[in-house]
Coordinates of C-alpha atoms in Angstrom, one line a residue:
M1 CA 132.5 -255.4 -249.1
V2 CA 131.3 -259.0 -249.3
C3 CA 133.4 -260.3 -246.4
P4 CA 132.8 -260.4 -242.7
P5 CA 132.3 -258.8 -240.3
A6 CA 129.8 -256.5 -242.0
P7 CA 129.3 -257.5 -245.6
L8 CA 126.8 -255.7 -247.8
A9 CA 123.9 -257.9 -248.8
F10 CA 120.7 -257.7 -250.9
D11 CA 117.3 -258.9 -249.7
G12 CA 116.1 -261.2 -252.4
R13 CA 112.9 -262.1 -250.6
G14 CA 110.9 -259.4 -252.4
F15 CA 111.9 -260.4 -255.9
A16 CA 110.2 -263.3 -257.7
G17 CA 112.9 -265.3 -259.4
L18 CA 115.6 -264.7 -256.7
P19 CA 116.2 -267.0 -253.7
N20 CA 114.0 -266.2 -250.9
R21 CA 116.7 -265.0 -248.5
I22 CA 119.4 -262.4 -247.9
L23 CA 122.0 -262.6 -250.7
P24 CA 125.7 -261.7 -250.5
L25 CA 126.6 -259.3 -253.4
D26 CA 128.9 -261.8 -255.1
E27 CA 126.1 -264.3 -255.2
L28 CA 123.7 -261.7 -256.5
K29 CA 126.2 -260.8 -259.3
K30 CA 126.3 -264.4 -260.4
L31 CA 122.5 -264.6 -260.5
L32 CA 122.2 -261.4 -262.6
I33 CA 124.6 -262.6 -265.3
D34 CA 123.0 -266.0 -265.4
D35 CA 121.1 -266.5 -268.7
A36 CA 118.4 -268.3 -266.7
T37 CA 117.5 -265.1 -264.8
P38 CA 114.6 -263.3 -266.6
R39 CA 115.3 -259.8 -267.8
S40 CA 112.4 -258.5 -265.7
V41 CA 114.1 -259.8 -262.6
R42 CA 117.4 -258.2 -263.6
D43 CA 115.7 -254.8 -264.2
G44 CA 113.9 -255.0 -260.9
V45 CA 117.1 -255.7 -259.0
W46 CA 118.9 -253.0 -260.8
R47 CA 116.2 -250.4 -260.0
E48 CA 116.7 -251.3 -256.3
L49 CA 120.5 -251.0 -256.7
V50 CA 120.2 -247.6 -258.3
V51 CA 117.9 -246.4 -255.5
R52 CA 120.4 -247.6 -252.8
A53 CA 123.3 -246.0 -254.6
R54 CA 121.5 -242.7 -254.6
R55 CA 120.1 -243.0 -251.1
D56 CA 122.6 -245.0 -249.0
G57 CA 125.9 -243.5 -250.0
P58 CA 129.2 -244.5 -251.6
A59 CA 129.3 -248.1 -250.5
W60 CA 126.3 -248.9 -252.7
V61 CA 127.7 -246.9 -255.6
I62 CA 130.8 -249.2 -255.4
A63 CA 128.5 -252.2 -255.0
A64 CA 126.6 -251.3 -258.2
V65 CA 130.0 -250.9 -260.0
G66 CA 131.1 -254.3 -258.7
I67 CA 127.9 -256.1 -259.7
A68 CA 128.2 -254.5 -263.2
M69 CA 131.9 -255.4 -263.5
P70 CA 131.5 -258.3 -266.0
G71 CA 129.8 -256.0 -268.4
L72 CA 132.1 -253.1 -267.7
R73 CA 135.1 -255.4 -268.3
R74 CA 133.8 -256.6 -271.7
T75 CA 133.1 -253.0 -272.7
A76 CA 136.6 -251.9 -271.7
G77 CA 138.0 -254.6 -273.9
R78 CA 136.0 -253.6 -276.9
L79 CA 137.0 -249.9 -276.4
G80 CA 140.7 -250.7 -276.1
K81 CA 141.3 -250.6 -279.8
G82 CA 142.3 -247.1 -280.8
W83 CA 142.5 -245.7 -277.3
P84 CA 145.5 -243.4 -277.4
G85 CA 146.6 -243.3 -273.8
D86 CA 147.0 -245.5 -270.8
S87 CA 144.3 -248.2 -270.3
S88 CA 143.8 -246.9 -266.7
D89 CA 142.6 -243.6 -268.2
R90 CA 140.1 -245.4 -270.4
D91 CA 138.8 -247.4 -267.4
S92 CA 138.5 -244.2 -265.4
E93 CA 136.4 -242.6 -268.1
L94 CA 134.2 -245.7 -268.3
L95 CA 133.6 -245.8 -264.6
T96 CA 132.9 -242.0 -264.4
G97 CA 130.3 -242.3 -267.2
F98 CA 128.7 -245.2 -265.4
V99 CA 128.5 -243.5 -262.0
D100 CA 127.3 -240.2 -263.5
R101 CA 124.4 -242.1 -265.2
L102 CA 123.5 -243.7 -261.9
R103 CA 122.4 -240.3 -260.7
S104 CA 120.0 -239.6 -263.6
I105 CA 118.8 -242.8 -265.2
D106 CA 115.0 -243.1 -265.4
L107 CA 114.0 -246.0 -263.3
R108 CA 111.0 -246.6 -265.5
D109 CA 113.3 -247.7 -268.2
S110 CA 114.1 -251.3 -269.1
R111 CA 117.6 -252.7 -269.5
I112 CA 118.9 -250.6 -266.6
A113 CA 122.4 -252.2 -266.3
G114 CA 122.9 -252.1 -270.1
K115 CA 122.1 -248.4 -270.2
L116 CA 124.5 -247.6 -267.4
I117 CA 127.3 -249.4 -269.1
D118 CA 126.4 -247.7 -272.4
A119 CA 126.8 -244.3 -270.6
G120 CA 130.3 -245.4 -269.6
A121 CA 131.1 -246.4 -273.1
R122 CA 129.9 -243.0 -274.4
A123 CA 132.2 -241.2 -271.9
V124 CA 135.2 -243.2 -273.2
K125 CA 134.3 -242.3 -276.9
A126 CA 133.9 -238.7 -276.0
A127 CA 137.3 -238.6 -274.2
R128 CA 138.9 -240.3 -277.3
E129 CA 137.3 -237.6 -279.6
R130 CA 138.6 -234.8 -277.3
E131 CA 142.1 -236.3 -277.4
A132 CA 142.0 -236.6 -281.2
A133 CA 140.7 -233.0 -281.5
S134 CA 143.5 -231.7 -279.3
D135 CA 146.1 -233.4 -281.5
A136 CA 145.0 -231.5 -284.6
I137 CA 145.9 -227.8 -285.1
R138 CA 143.5 -226.1 -287.4
V139 CA 144.5 -222.7 -288.8
R140 CA 143.3 -220.2 -291.4
T141 CA 146.7 -218.9 -292.2
T142 CA 150.3 -219.8 -291.6
W143 CA 153.0 -218.2 -289.6
S144 CA 156.4 -219.0 -288.2
L145 CA 156.4 -220.5 -284.8
P146 CA 159.2 -219.7 -282.3
P147 CA 161.5 -222.6 -281.6
Q148 CA 161.0 -224.4 -278.3
Q149 CA 163.0 -223.3 -275.4
P150 CA 165.8 -223.1 -274.6
W151 CA 166.1 -220.6 -277.5
D152 CA 166.9 -217.3 -275.9
H153 CA 170.2 -215.4 -276.5
P154 CA 172.1 -215.8 -273.2
D155 CA 172.2 -212.0 -272.7
W156 CA 168.3 -211.9 -272.7
V157 CA 168.3 -214.6 -270.0
L158 CA 170.7 -212.7 -267.9
T159 CA 168.8 -209.4 -268.4
R160 CA 165.6 -211.1 -267.3
A161 CA 167.4 -212.5 -264.3
V162 CA 168.4 -209.0 -263.3
A163 CA 164.9 -207.7 -263.8
Q164 CA 163.6 -210.5 -261.5
A165 CA 166.3 -209.7 -258.9
V166 CA 167.7 -213.2 -259.3
I167 CA 171.2 -211.7 -259.9
D168 CA 172.4 -208.2 -259.6
P169 CA 174.0 -206.1 -262.3
D170 CA 177.5 -206.8 -261.1
E171 CA 176.8 -210.5 -261.2
Y172 CA 175.4 -210.1 -264.7
L173 CA 178.6 -208.6 -265.9
L174 CA 180.7 -211.1 -264.1
I175 CA 178.9 -214.1 -265.6
A176 CA 178.6 -212.5 -269.1
A177 CA 182.2 -211.5 -269.4
T178 CA 183.7 -214.8 -268.1
R179 CA 181.2 -217.3 -269.5
L180 CA 180.0 -215.7 -272.7
D181 CA 183.0 -213.7 -273.8
Q182 CA 185.6 -216.1 -272.4
V183 CA 187.4 -213.3 -270.5
A184 CA 189.8 -214.6 -267.9
L185 CA 188.3 -214.5 -264.4
A186 CA 191.4 -212.8 -263.1
T187 CA 190.9 -210.0 -265.6
V188 CA 187.3 -209.4 -264.5
A189 CA 188.1 -209.8 -260.8
D190 CA 190.8 -207.1 -261.2
K191 CA 188.3 -204.8 -262.9
L192 CA 185.8 -205.3 -260.1
G193 CA 188.4 -204.9 -257.4
L194 CA 188.1 -208.5 -256.1
S195 CA 190.4 -211.4 -255.5
V196 CA 190.1 -214.3 -258.0
A197 CA 188.9 -216.6 -255.2
L198 CA 186.2 -214.2 -254.1
A199 CA 185.1 -213.5 -257.7
G200 CA 184.9 -217.2 -258.4
A201 CA 182.8 -217.9 -255.2
W202 CA 180.5 -214.9 -256.1
R203 CA 180.0 -216.2 -259.6
R204 CA 179.3 -219.8 -258.4
K205 CA 176.6 -218.5 -256.0
A206 CA 175.0 -216.3 -258.7
E207 CA 175.0 -219.1 -261.3
R208 CA 173.4 -221.5 -258.8
R209 CA 170.5 -219.0 -258.2
L210 CA 170.3 -218.4 -262.0
A211 CA 170.0 -222.1 -262.7
D212 CA 167.4 -222.6 -260.1
A213 CA 165.3 -219.7 -261.5
I214 CA 165.6 -221.1 -265.0
R215 CA 164.5 -224.6 -263.9
A216 CA 161.6 -223.1 -262.0
G217 CA 160.4 -221.1 -265.0
E218 CA 160.8 -217.8 -263.2
L219 CA 162.4 -216.1 -266.3
D220 CA 160.1 -217.4 -269.0
W221 CA 157.7 -214.4 -269.2
V222 CA 159.6 -211.3 -268.0
P223 CA 159.0 -208.2 -270.3
L224 CA 162.2 -206.5 -271.0
V225 CA 161.2 -203.2 -272.7
P226 CA 159.8 -201.5 -269.5
L227 CA 162.8 -202.7 -267.6
M228 CA 165.6 -201.4 -269.9
R229 CA 166.3 -198.5 -267.6
G230 CA 167.3 -201.0 -264.8
S231 CA 169.5 -203.2 -267.0
P232 CA 173.2 -203.4 -266.4
D233 CA 175.4 -200.7 -268.0
P234 CA 176.9 -202.3 -271.1
Q235 CA 180.0 -200.2 -270.8
A236 CA 180.7 -201.1 -267.2
L237 CA 183.3 -203.6 -268.4
G238 CA 183.8 -202.0 -271.8
D239 CA 187.6 -202.0 -271.5
V240 CA 187.7 -205.7 -270.6
P241 CA 188.9 -207.5 -273.7
G242 CA 186.1 -209.1 -275.7
R243 CA 183.2 -207.5 -273.7
G244 CA 181.3 -204.8 -275.4
G245 CA 178.2 -204.9 -273.3
P246 CA 175.3 -207.4 -273.4
G247 CA 175.6 -209.4 -276.6
G248 CA 179.4 -209.1 -276.5
D249 CA 181.0 -210.0 -279.8
C250 CA 177.9 -211.7 -281.2
G251 CA 177.6 -209.2 -284.1
R252 CA 175.5 -206.5 -282.4
S253 CA 176.7 -203.0 -282.9
A254 CA 177.6 -200.8 -280.0
D255 CA 174.6 -198.7 -280.7
A256 CA 172.1 -201.5 -280.3
G257 CA 171.7 -200.8 -276.6
P258 CA 172.0 -203.1 -273.5
V259 CA 168.9 -205.1 -274.1
P260 CA 167.6 -206.9 -277.2
G261 CA 164.4 -204.9 -277.2
G262 CA 160.9 -206.2 -277.6
V263 CA 161.5 -209.8 -276.4
S264 CA 159.6 -211.1 -273.5

């Protein structure tokens, strides 16, 4: 923005204390941070910069940020201690607060640049407080939290997959019998009237769909109780060794039904 062919520039001819000519922005920045430049001159220039940022578009917003960069950089350094996240997030909050304040600062104020930078610092502190508040869990009572997933019984996962039409009931029974109950694939294939090769290929395709659905989160929140009627028949492979319906030999009685009710 300060390089040819069309650099932004500031007309210093209307400001006592500035060179009586058009000033490149990098030169203007050096003048504004020079201790020899009176505060009244700095405030006058910053009032004009704020007006241009509001009136002349994004280029002058960026110009105002660039001219304030020495002060912004010092402030970012001071705010680095205790910042919980990435420094780029802190810098983003600082710049956002600065730019937001550009739109509303009272131009009758003094110390314009300082107040803009202070607004950025307040934005960083507010973000840090929000982060700290989100880390604390305040409760009035205690309760047991469910363990993080994966925590489902495999039968529940398979039942939800049937409910979502990811697999069909026969695929449910094929996977459950051979994977959960360790029944030989040949035994299940014979029960289903399939060759071992065809049963293996069918199972692979079903398991691939099931894995994709689990990774995509499609089975996370599927209510089971309303869908019990459409669940696989637990007795469909009842005479296959080791398979007593969903849940298999995991300790559930035969009267428990095909679906662990009430889990969603």
